[in-house]
Amino acid sequence: MNDKHTIQQILQFRYLGMFLLNGFWKIISNVKYEICFFASVCLYFIIGTRFIFHYTGPLAKMYAAVSGIAVLLVGVLMLLAAVWRIGAPKGYIGIMQNMYRVGLVNSAGEAPVLLSRRKSDQNPRTEIWEFESYGVPFSAWLDFAEKLESALDVAVIQAVPGRDGRKVLLTVIPHPGPWPEILPWNNKYLHKNDSVLVLGENRCEQVTLDLSSIPHILTAGRTGSGKSVLQKSLMLQCLAHGMQVILVDYKMGVDYSREWPQYCQIITDDDTLLNRLTELQKEMLARYQLLTDKGYSNIGEYNTAGGSMRRVCLFVDEIAECLDRSNAADKEQKKIIEAVSQSISSLCRLGRAAGIHVFLSTQRGSADVLSGQIRSNVFKILGSADDNLSILTLGTAEAARKIPPDARGRFIDERGNMFQGYYSDYGPEVFAVLEGM
């Protein structure tokens, strides 16, 4: 599509009318706009009146009539232009041109319309762009995010659908440059809220999750994608916030330095795991009974009122080692796997209010590893992966293409948020935050 055709598409009457209406609403709702607008109109007509009656020759009446009509028409056009300028988002023509160029259009060949752009309340470096999608499906926005970033020289932090189903909100930032290869951890990054964990950083801010609302996590990715590093980061934060941490690692804990067993229980075999899961289920029921007796609906309310219930976090480093039924040696082994799967499923369904949380990691996401009950109750995070694992984890192969195969510690979550996880070698200076526990 050539630029002339593109401009014709963008400057359609319906778009001009939309921005005129938007401009009028802005003027009506903003006192500063009203004052400036009224003052400008008065000044224009004062000057115009002097111009009309300036001529006093034989054709003065005709001159005054023609001049008056001209001044009025020019005034009306200038008025409409000013209202349009107030109502039209800055740079919307260039933004829409680039949407046509990258092919983000509906079935009729129409691009979404930028309705507004404003500074984010949470981060002044970011802007929120609101679009009328005009029939472009939300999935297409995710597919075209990388092309839009390149065309508009911005980084798309987040894309979310509007409440009415026709709008799309993009959170963007002027392009910050390439992703860092390593993002060093610092103990000062610990969140003040003891139920909030820091995952890493996107292009402009920290990415966090609150266990009060997102109680369980599944992290998937190929070998070397950074799953274990992210898991260690979350374990350290859980410990620093006073939570009880249990690690299940059938590799005998070889990836964990000698400091970790001082602060958390490490389980390396089926029998110990099954016994511990049984204990956790009993504890979960006991906690629910206590909350019911005290009149609280969850651990957060109970602790805010003066209680001292510790959150319990179960980390499983490669869940396939525990739940892969295809490698079961005999019926007894299959029974153990089924019992472990049911226990983890129960914790995922019911653990949130009782403060019992499950963190799983895997290189595989197939049904013979993760049951539907587990999968539907965990918040999903994907690192570097192939198309198959991407589809199994986030429901789209496109997610795999957004993270290069050689990227370490970079993830995308089910909210569409891409971030770089923090890295640490977990030396003594990092564990210093746990001293005195």
One Martini backbone bead per residue (centre of mass of N, CA, C, O) as a GRO file, in nm:
protein
  437
    1MET     BB    1   0.093   0.038   0.026
    2ASN     BB    2   0.073   0.354  -0.031
    3ASP     BB    3   0.089   0.663   0.118
    4LYS     BB    4  -0.162   0.790  -0.011
    5HIS     BB    5  -0.359   0.565   0.068
    6THR     BB    6  -0.303   0.576   0.369
    7ILE     BB    7  -0.400   0.866   0.422
    8GLN     BB    8  -0.690   0.817   0.324
    9GLN     BB    9  -0.755   0.609   0.543
   10ILE     BB   10  -0.696   0.793   0.795
   11LEU     BB   11  -0.873   1.057   0.670
   12GLN     BB   12  -1.146   0.985   0.759
   13PHE     BB   13  -1.445   1.102   0.870
   14ARG     BB   14  -1.478   0.917   1.118
   15TYR     BB   15  -1.212   1.004   1.249
   16LEU     BB   16  -1.259   1.308   1.260
   17GLY     BB   17  -1.520   1.288   1.429
   18MET     BB   18  -1.397   1.144   1.672
   19PHE     BB   19  -1.191   1.376   1.746
   20LEU     BB   20  -1.394   1.605   1.775
   21LEU     BB   21  -1.553   1.480   2.006
   22ASN     BB   22  -1.310   1.446   2.193
   23GLY     BB   23  -1.238   1.750   2.204
   24PHE     BB   24  -1.502   1.855   2.329
   25TRP     BB   25  -1.478   1.687   2.590
   26LYS     BB   26  -1.212   1.812   2.684
   27ILE     BB   27  -1.311   2.104   2.704
   28ILE     BB   28  -1.551   2.057   2.901
   29SER     BB   29  -1.355   1.896   3.128
   30ASN     BB   30  -1.151   2.156   3.096
   31VAL     BB   31  -1.077   2.463   3.214
   32LYS     BB   32  -0.826   2.544   3.054
   33TYR     BB   33  -0.947   2.495   2.778
   34GLU     BB   34  -1.186   2.689   2.804
   35ILE     BB   35  -1.030   2.951   2.843
   36CYS     BB   36  -0.849   2.939   2.590
   37PHE     BB   37  -1.078   2.908   2.385
   38PHE     BB   38  -1.240   3.166   2.452
   39ALA     BB   39  -1.006   3.367   2.411
   40SER     BB   40  -0.946   3.298   2.113
   41VAL     BB   41  -1.224   3.366   1.996
   42CYS     BB   42  -1.236   3.661   2.087
   43LEU     BB   43  -0.976   3.759   1.947
   44TYR     BB   44  -1.052   3.685   1.660
   45PHE     BB   45  -1.319   3.864   1.642
   46ILE     BB   46  -1.187   4.133   1.703
   47ILE     BB   47  -0.996   4.134   1.461
   48GLY     BB   48  -1.214   4.077   1.243
   49THR     BB   49  -1.384   4.332   1.289
   50ARG     BB   50  -1.165   4.536   1.214
   51PHE     BB   51  -1.138   4.427   0.923
   52ILE     BB   52  -1.427   4.474   0.820
   53PHE     BB   53  -1.431   4.804   0.910
   54HIS     BB   54  -1.185   4.931   0.749
   55TYR     BB   55  -1.363   4.979   0.509
   56THR     BB   56  -1.502   5.313   0.346
   57GLY     BB   57  -1.610   5.282   0.075
   58PRO     BB   58  -1.856   5.233  -0.170
   59LEU     BB   59  -1.826   4.899  -0.087
   60ALA     BB   60  -1.865   4.848   0.224
   61LYS     BB   61  -2.109   4.656   0.252
   62MET     BB   62  -2.000   4.428   0.076
   63TYR     BB   63  -1.733   4.395   0.221
   64ALA     BB   64  -1.855   4.328   0.496
   65ALA     BB   65  -2.008   4.073   0.409
   66VAL     BB   66  -1.776   3.910   0.288
   67SER     BB   67  -1.585   3.935   0.530
   68GLY     BB   68  -1.773   3.806   0.738
   69ILE     BB   69  -1.793   3.530   0.602
   70ALA     BB   70  -1.492   3.471   0.598
   71VAL     BB   71  -1.439   3.495   0.900
   72LEU     BB   72  -1.643   3.278   0.982
   73LEU     BB   73  -1.528   3.039   0.821
   74VAL     BB   74  -1.242   3.052   0.930
   75GLY     BB   75  -1.327   3.023   1.226
   76VAL     BB   76  -1.461   2.747   1.202
   77LEU     BB   77  -1.216   2.595   1.090
   78MET     BB   78  -1.028   2.667   1.326
   79LEU     BB   79  -1.206   2.542   1.541
   80LEU     BB   80  -1.204   2.251   1.432
   81ALA     BB   81  -0.897   2.220   1.427
   82ALA     BB   82  -0.858   2.262   1.731
   83VAL     BB   83  -1.038   2.030   1.826
   84TRP     BB   84  -0.892   1.808   1.673
   85ARG     BB   85  -0.614   1.854   1.804
   86ILE     BB   86  -0.712   1.785   2.091
   87GLY     BB   87  -0.840   1.490   2.010
   88ALA     BB   88  -0.578   1.409   1.878
   89PRO     BB   89  -0.330   1.210   1.890
   90LYS     BB   90  -0.010   1.201   1.903
   91GLY     BB   91   0.101   1.064   1.604
   92TYR     BB   92  -0.132   0.887   1.466
   93ILE     BB   93  -0.055   0.877   1.166
   94GLY     BB   94   0.220   0.731   1.195
   95ILE     BB   95   0.115   0.485   1.349
   96MET     BB   96  -0.091   0.390   1.130
   97GLN     BB   97   0.105   0.361   0.897
   98ASN     BB   98   0.270   0.130   1.035
   99MET     BB   99   0.034  -0.069   1.047
  100TYR     BB  100   0.004  -0.099   0.746
  101ARG     BB  101   0.299  -0.191   0.684
  102VAL     BB  102   0.281  -0.459   0.879
  103GLY     BB  103  -0.042  -0.568   0.862
  104LEU     BB  104  -0.243  -0.442   1.087
  105VAL     BB  105  -0.546  -0.572   0.983
  106ASN     BB  106  -0.839  -0.625   0.864
  107SER     BB  107  -1.046  -0.771   0.626
  108ALA     BB  108  -1.076  -0.458   0.497
  109GLY     BB  109  -0.789  -0.304   0.548
  110GLU     BB  110  -0.806  -0.193   0.846
  111ALA     BB  111  -0.682  -0.002   1.090
  112PRO     BB  112  -0.629   0.080   1.383
  113VAL     BB  113  -0.725   0.331   1.626
  114LEU     BB  114  -0.596   0.600   1.782
  115LEU     BB  115  -0.738   0.753   2.071
  116SER     BB  116  -0.499   0.738   2.297
  117ARG     BB  117  -0.239   0.904   2.507
  118ARG     BB  118  -0.061   0.820   2.817
  119LYS     BB  119   0.060   0.837   3.113
  120SER     BB  120   0.165   0.644   3.352
  121ASP     BB  121   0.105   0.609   3.691
  122GLN     BB  122   0.341   0.399   3.762
  123ASN     BB  123   0.517   0.504   3.494
  124PRO     BB  124   0.653   0.783   3.337
  125ARG     BB  125   0.804   0.621   3.095
  126THR     BB  126   0.523   0.532   3.021
  127GLU     BB  127   0.269   0.437   2.783
  128ILE     BB  128  -0.084   0.454   2.696
  129TRP     BB  129  -0.245   0.289   2.431
  130GLU     BB  130  -0.555   0.349   2.265
  131PHE     BB  131  -0.761   0.124   2.074
  132GLU     BB  132  -0.947   0.072   1.789
  133SER     BB  133  -0.966  -0.240   1.638
  134TYR     BB  134  -1.163  -0.314   1.401
  135GLY     BB  135  -1.151  -0.651   1.412
  136VAL     BB  136  -0.884  -0.704   1.544
  137PRO     BB  137  -0.748  -0.950   1.690
  138PHE     BB  138  -0.572  -0.994   1.974
  139SER     BB  139  -0.366  -1.205   1.867
  140ALA     BB  140  -0.243  -1.008   1.652
  141TRP     BB  141  -0.098  -0.822   1.849
  142LEU     BB  142   0.102  -1.035   1.948
  143ASP     BB  143   0.220  -1.112   1.668
  144PHE     BB  144   0.297  -0.785   1.600
  145ALA     BB  145   0.480  -0.666   1.823
  146GLU     BB  146   0.765  -0.679   1.695
  147LYS     BB  147   0.700  -0.502   1.444
  148LEU     BB  148   0.606  -0.252   1.601
  149GLU     BB  149   0.865  -0.196   1.747
  150SER     BB  150   1.033  -0.142   1.491
  151ALA     BB  151   0.848   0.080   1.355
  152LEU     BB  152   0.813   0.269   1.640
  153ASP     BB  153   1.044   0.258   1.850
  154VAL     BB  154   0.942   0.041   2.067
  155ALA     BB  155   0.832  -0.109   2.371
  156VAL     BB  156   0.625  -0.376   2.452
  157ILE     BB  157   0.503  -0.451   2.762
  158GLN     BB  158   0.177  -0.449   2.708
  159ALA     BB  159  -0.127  -0.642   2.626
  160VAL     BB  160  -0.476  -0.543   2.647
  161PRO     BB  161  -0.799  -0.584   2.668
  162GLY     BB  162  -1.083  -0.440   2.665
  163ARG     BB  163  -1.394  -0.445   2.814
  164ASP     BB  164  -1.567  -0.426   2.525
  165GLY     BB  165  -1.374  -0.581   2.293
  166ARG     BB  166  -1.262  -0.318   2.102
  167LYS     BB  167  -1.023  -0.269   2.279
  168VAL     BB  168  -0.667  -0.168   2.308
  169LEU     BB  169  -0.385  -0.194   2.535
  170LEU     BB  170  -0.074  -0.024   2.524
  171THR     BB  171   0.242  -0.068   2.675
  172VAL     BB  172   0.501   0.177   2.640
  173ILE     BB  173   0.849   0.239   2.533
  174PRO     BB  174   1.113   0.374   2.458
  175HIS     BB  175   1.364   0.229   2.320
  176PRO     BB  176   1.609   0.060   2.540
  177GLY     BB  177   1.725  -0.169   2.389
  178PRO     BB  178   1.884  -0.432   2.468
  179TRP     BB  179   1.897  -0.706   2.629
  180PRO     BB  180   2.020  -0.841   2.896
  181GLU     BB  181   2.215  -1.112   2.973
  182ILE     BB  182   2.251  -0.995   3.273
  183LEU     BB  183   2.078  -0.978   3.603
  184PRO     BB  184   2.165  -0.875   3.892
  185TRP     BB  185   2.139  -0.949   4.215
  186ASN     BB  186   1.974  -0.778   4.496
  187ASN     BB  187   1.865  -0.754   4.820
  188LYS     BB  188   1.704  -0.479   4.766
  189TYR     BB  189   1.469  -0.624   4.588
  190LEU     BB  190   1.306  -0.681   4.811
  191HIS     BB  191   0.994  -0.690   4.910
  192LYS     BB  192   0.791  -0.541   5.147
  193ASN     BB  193   0.593  -0.750   5.072
  194ASP     BB  194   0.568  -1.082   5.198
  195SER     BB  195   0.385  -1.186   4.925
  196VAL     BB  196   0.605  -1.065   4.730
  197LEU     BB  197   0.755  -1.145   4.417
  198VAL     BB  198   1.048  -1.124   4.221
  199LEU     BB  199   1.125  -1.199   3.886
  200GLY     BB  200   1.212  -0.913   3.740
  201GLU     BB  201   1.266  -0.741   3.421
  202ASN     BB  202   1.165  -0.533   3.208
  203ARG     BB  203   1.204  -0.242   3.017
  204CYS     BB  204   1.110  -0.057   3.312
  205GLU     BB  205   1.038  -0.290   3.532
  206GLN     BB  206   0.924  -0.473   3.767
  207VAL     BB  207   0.832  -0.817   3.814
  208THR     BB  208   0.544  -0.938   3.983
  209LEU     BB  209   0.404  -1.145   4.255
  210ASP     BB  210   0.112  -1.245   4.438
  211LEU     BB  211   0.030  -1.503   4.651
  212SER     BB  212  -0.266  -1.411   4.712
  213SER     BB  213  -0.339  -1.440   4.380
  214ILE     BB  214  -0.062  -1.615   4.298
  215PRO     BB  215   0.011  -1.927   4.433
  216HIS     BB  216   0.105  -2.074   4.155
  217ILE     BB  217   0.388  -2.223   3.965
  218LEU     BB  218   0.494  -2.256   3.616
  219THR     BB  219   0.813  -2.353   3.480
  220ALA     BB  220   0.923  -2.338   3.144
  221GLY     BB  221   1.193  -2.513   2.961
  222ARG     BB  222   1.476  -2.556   2.843
  223THR     BB  223   1.783  -2.638   2.867
  224GLY     BB  224   1.929  -2.336   2.990
  225SER     BB  225   1.691  -2.110   3.040
  226GLY     BB  226   1.666  -2.057   3.383
  227LYS     BB  227   1.486  -2.206   3.593
  228SER     BB  228   1.672  -2.253   3.842
  229VAL     BB  229   1.744  -1.958   3.888
  230LEU     BB  230   1.457  -1.861   3.941
  231GLN     BB  231   1.398  -2.057   4.173
  232LYS     BB  232   1.618  -1.953   4.365
  233SER     BB  233   1.512  -1.668   4.387
  234LEU     BB  234   1.238  -1.750   4.513
  235MET     BB  235   1.349  -1.901   4.756
  236LEU     BB  236   1.502  -1.670   4.888
  237GLN     BB  237   1.254  -1.485   4.925
  238CYS     BB  238   1.088  -1.674   5.098
  239LEU     BB  239   1.292  -1.689   5.328
  240ALA     BB  240   1.313  -1.378   5.382
  241HIS     BB  241   0.984  -1.386   5.449
  242GLY     BB  242   0.949  -1.653   5.644
  243MET     BB  243   0.931  -1.908   5.485
  244GLN     BB  244   0.864  -2.234   5.408
  245VAL     BB  245   1.103  -2.460   5.249
  246ILE     BB  246   1.060  -2.704   4.980
  247LEU     BB  247   1.275  -2.937   4.810
  248VAL     BB  248   1.250  -3.107   4.493
  249ASP     BB  249   1.540  -3.326   4.405
  250TYR     BB  250   1.647  -3.595   4.201
  251LYS     BB  251   1.961  -3.475   4.183
  252MET     BB  252   2.059  -3.442   4.490
  253GLY     BB  253   2.133  -3.124   4.489
  254VAL     BB  254   2.372  -3.036   4.282
  255ASP     BB  255   2.257  -2.728   4.215
  256TYR     BB  256   2.311  -2.692   4.530
  257SER     BB  257   2.446  -2.548   4.769
  258ARG     BB  258   2.537  -2.595   5.106
  259GLU     BB  259   2.340  -2.371   5.217
  260TRP     BB  260   2.045  -2.470   5.163
  261PRO     BB  261   2.004  -2.697   5.393
  262GLN     BB  262   1.991  -2.477   5.628
  263TYR     BB  263   1.686  -2.359   5.516
  264CYS     BB  264   1.595  -2.637   5.371
  265GLN     BB  265   1.417  -2.894   5.250
  266ILE     BB  266   1.548  -3.196   5.090
  267ILE     BB  267   1.407  -3.395   4.833
  268THR     BB  268   1.501  -3.736   4.667
  269ASP     BB  269   1.230  -3.914   4.712
  270ASP     BB  270   0.927  -4.067   4.707
  271ASP     BB  271   0.861  -4.131   5.005
  272THR     BB  272   0.922  -3.854   5.125
  273LEU     BB  273   0.729  -3.696   4.945
  274LEU     BB  274   0.463  -3.839   5.019
  275ASN     BB  275   0.477  -3.777   5.322
  276ARG     BB  276   0.490  -3.465   5.292
  277LEU     BB  277   0.224  -3.431   5.140
  278THR     BB  278   0.045  -3.547   5.361
  279GLU     BB  279   0.120  -3.332   5.571
  280LEU     BB  280   0.023  -3.086   5.407
  281GLN     BB  281  -0.274  -3.166   5.390
  282LYS     BB  282  -0.323  -3.166   5.694
  283GLU     BB  283  -0.235  -2.874   5.739
  284MET     BB  284  -0.442  -2.744   5.557
  285LEU     BB  285  -0.693  -2.838   5.716
  286ALA     BB  286  -0.608  -2.710   5.986
  287ARG     BB  287  -0.607  -2.419   5.881
  288TYR     BB  288  -0.903  -2.406   5.797
  289GLN     BB  289  -1.012  -2.451   6.080
  290LEU     BB  290  -0.882  -2.203   6.210
  291LEU     BB  291  -1.006  -1.988   6.024
  292THR     BB  292  -1.299  -2.060   6.089
  293ASP     BB  293  -1.288  -2.017   6.399
  294LYS     BB  294  -1.175  -1.704   6.363
  295GLY     BB  295  -1.305  -1.564   6.092
  296TYR     BB  296  -1.122  -1.631   5.836
  297SER     BB  297  -1.038  -1.658   5.479
  298ASN     BB  298  -0.719  -1.605   5.524
  299ILE     BB  299  -0.385  -1.557   5.593
  300GLY     BB  300  -0.378  -1.251   5.562
  301GLU     BB  301  -0.600  -1.179   5.768
  302TYR     BB  302  -0.480  -1.327   6.009
  303ASN     BB  303  -0.200  -1.176   6.021
  304THR     BB  304  -0.313  -0.884   6.036
  305ALA     BB  305  -0.463  -0.964   6.323
  306GLY     BB  306  -0.187  -1.128   6.463
  307GLY     BB  307  -0.089  -1.361   6.332
  308SER     BB  308   0.159  -1.664   6.270
  309MET     BB  309   0.139  -1.775   5.972
  310ARG     BB  310   0.317  -1.971   5.764
  311ARG     BB  311   0.436  -2.005   5.470
  312VAL     BB  312   0.432  -2.270   5.218
  313CYS     BB  313   0.697  -2.394   4.993
  314LEU     BB  314   0.684  -2.594   4.700
  315PHE     BB  315   0.965  -2.722   4.527
  316VAL     BB  316   0.997  -2.848   4.183
  317ASP     BB  317   1.270  -2.995   4.019
  318GLU     BB  318   1.133  -3.145   3.788
  319ILE     BB  319   0.831  -3.296   3.757
  320ALA     BB  320   0.889  -3.548   3.572
  321GLU     BB  321   1.041  -3.717   3.792
  322CYS     BB  322   0.755  -3.765   3.949
  323LEU     BB  323   0.512  -3.785   3.690
  324ASP     BB  324   0.621  -4.001   3.486
  325ARG     BB  325   0.441  -4.269   3.363
  326SER     BB  326   0.616  -4.388   3.122
  327ASN     BB  327   0.863  -4.472   3.347
  328ALA     BB  328   0.725  -4.685   3.494
  329ALA     BB  329   0.809  -4.997   3.621
  330ASP     BB  330   0.537  -5.036   3.795
  331LYS     BB  331   0.253  -5.041   3.979
  332GLU     BB  332   0.372  -4.911   4.231
  333GLN     BB  333   0.488  -4.664   4.089
  334LYS     BB  334   0.215  -4.563   3.977
  335LYS     BB  335   0.083  -4.516   4.254
  336ILE     BB  336   0.279  -4.301   4.348
  337ILE     BB  337   0.235  -4.102   4.118
  338GLU     BB  338  -0.069  -4.065   4.166
  339ALA     BB  339  -0.045  -3.960   4.457
  340VAL     BB  340   0.130  -3.715   4.394
  341SER     BB  341  -0.058  -3.582   4.190
  342GLN     BB  342  -0.305  -3.551   4.381
  343SER     BB  343  -0.163  -3.381   4.596
  344ILE     BB  344  -0.075  -3.143   4.417
  345SER     BB  345  -0.358  -3.081   4.314
  346SER     BB  346  -0.477  -3.011   4.591
  347LEU     BB  347  -0.285  -2.774   4.655
  348CYS     BB  348  -0.363  -2.605   4.402
  349ARG     BB  349  -0.671  -2.575   4.474
  350LEU     BB  350  -0.641  -2.511   4.820
  351GLY     BB  351  -0.373  -2.341   4.921
  352ARG     BB  352  -0.403  -2.031   4.923
  353ALA     BB  353  -0.558  -1.958   5.193
  354ALA     BB  354  -0.337  -2.140   5.365
  355GLY     BB  355  -0.037  -2.084   5.251
  356ILE     BB  356   0.007  -2.300   5.008
  357HIS     BB  357   0.278  -2.347   4.774
  358VAL     BB  358   0.347  -2.407   4.418
  359PHE     BB  359   0.662  -2.494   4.245
  360LEU     BB  360   0.715  -2.555   3.905
  361SER     BB  361   0.930  -2.750   3.683
  362THR     BB  362   0.990  -2.786   3.314
  363GLN     BB  363   1.053  -2.950   2.987
  364ARG     BB  364   0.755  -3.048   3.016
  365GLY     BB  365   0.372  -3.049   2.926
  366SER     BB  366   0.243  -3.308   2.927
  367ALA     BB  367  -0.009  -3.525   3.032
  368ASP     BB  368   0.202  -3.738   3.163
  369VAL     BB  369   0.278  -3.502   3.379
  370LEU     BB  370   0.027  -3.296   3.358
  371SER     BB  371  -0.253  -3.229   3.483
  372GLY     BB  372  -0.535  -3.047   3.449
  373GLN     BB  373  -0.551  -2.953   3.746
  374ILE     BB  374  -0.271  -2.829   3.758
  375ARG     BB  375  -0.269  -2.647   3.503
  376SER     BB  376  -0.533  -2.469   3.596
  377ASN     BB  377  -0.367  -2.375   3.892
  378VAL     BB  378  -0.134  -2.224   3.731
  379PHE     BB  379   0.121  -2.006   3.674
  380LYS     BB  380   0.268  -1.923   3.363
  381ILE     BB  381   0.614  -1.982   3.258
  382LEU     BB  382   0.838  -1.898   2.980
  383GLY     BB  383   1.107  -1.998   2.821
  384SER     BB  384   1.309  -2.135   2.634
  385ALA     BB  385   1.148  -2.285   2.338
  386ASP     BB  386   0.955  -2.478   2.170
  387ASP     BB  387   0.656  -2.504   2.017
  388ASN     BB  388   0.534  -2.728   2.191
  389LEU     BB  389   0.586  -2.602   2.476
  390SER     BB  390   0.445  -2.338   2.418
  391ILE     BB  391   0.162  -2.455   2.372
  392LEU     BB  392   0.137  -2.611   2.645
  393THR     BB  393   0.174  -2.346   2.821
  394LEU     BB  394   0.040  -2.076   2.639
  395GLY     BB  395  -0.109  -2.164   2.347
  396THR     BB  396   0.156  -2.065   2.174
  397ALA     BB  397   0.419  -2.050   1.940
  398GLU     BB  398   0.503  -1.748   1.952
  399ALA     BB  399   0.647  -1.747   2.228
  400ALA     BB  400   0.908  -1.891   2.128
  401ARG     BB  401   0.998  -1.655   1.921
  402LYS     BB  402   1.051  -1.423   2.144
  403ILE     BB  403   1.277  -1.630   2.239
  404PRO     BB  404   1.579  -1.696   2.210
  405PRO     BB  405   1.764  -1.986   2.228
  406ASP     BB  406   2.019  -1.820   2.381
  407ALA     BB  407   1.846  -1.732   2.611
  408ARG     BB  408   1.907  -1.634   2.949
  409GLY     BB  409   1.651  -1.566   3.175
  410ARG     BB  410   1.408  -1.551   2.975
  411PHE     BB  411   1.059  -1.445   2.996
  412ILE     BB  412   0.707  -1.548   2.967
  413ASP     BB  413   0.390  -1.479   3.058
  414GLU     BB  414   0.039  -1.516   3.060
  415ARG     BB  415   0.024  -1.185   3.034
  416GLY     BB  416   0.276  -1.104   2.827
  417ASN     BB  417   0.526  -1.078   3.009
  418MET     BB  418   0.851  -0.973   2.959
  419PHE     BB  419   1.157  -1.104   3.119
  420GLN     BB  420   1.442  -1.066   3.329
  421GLY     BB  421   1.607  -1.257   3.527
  422TYR     BB  422   1.776  -1.306   3.802
  423TYR     BB  423   2.126  -1.321   3.897
  424SER     BB  424   2.316  -1.577   4.086
  425ASP     BB  425   2.573  -1.753   4.280
  426TYR     BB  426   2.517  -1.780   4.585
  427GLY     BB  427   2.673  -1.640   4.795
  428PRO     BB  428   2.726  -1.512   5.108
  429GLU     BB  429   2.600  -1.226   5.043
  430VAL     BB  430   2.313  -1.340   4.983
  431PHE     BB  431   2.269  -1.509   5.257
  432ALA     BB  432   2.271  -1.266   5.457
  433VAL     BB  433   1.954  -1.222   5.457
  434LEU     BB  434   1.927  -1.503   5.652
  435GLU     BB  435   2.030  -1.400   5.901
  436GLY     BB  436   1.868  -1.513   6.200
  437MET     BB  437   1.658  -1.752   6.122
   0.00000   0.00000   0.00000
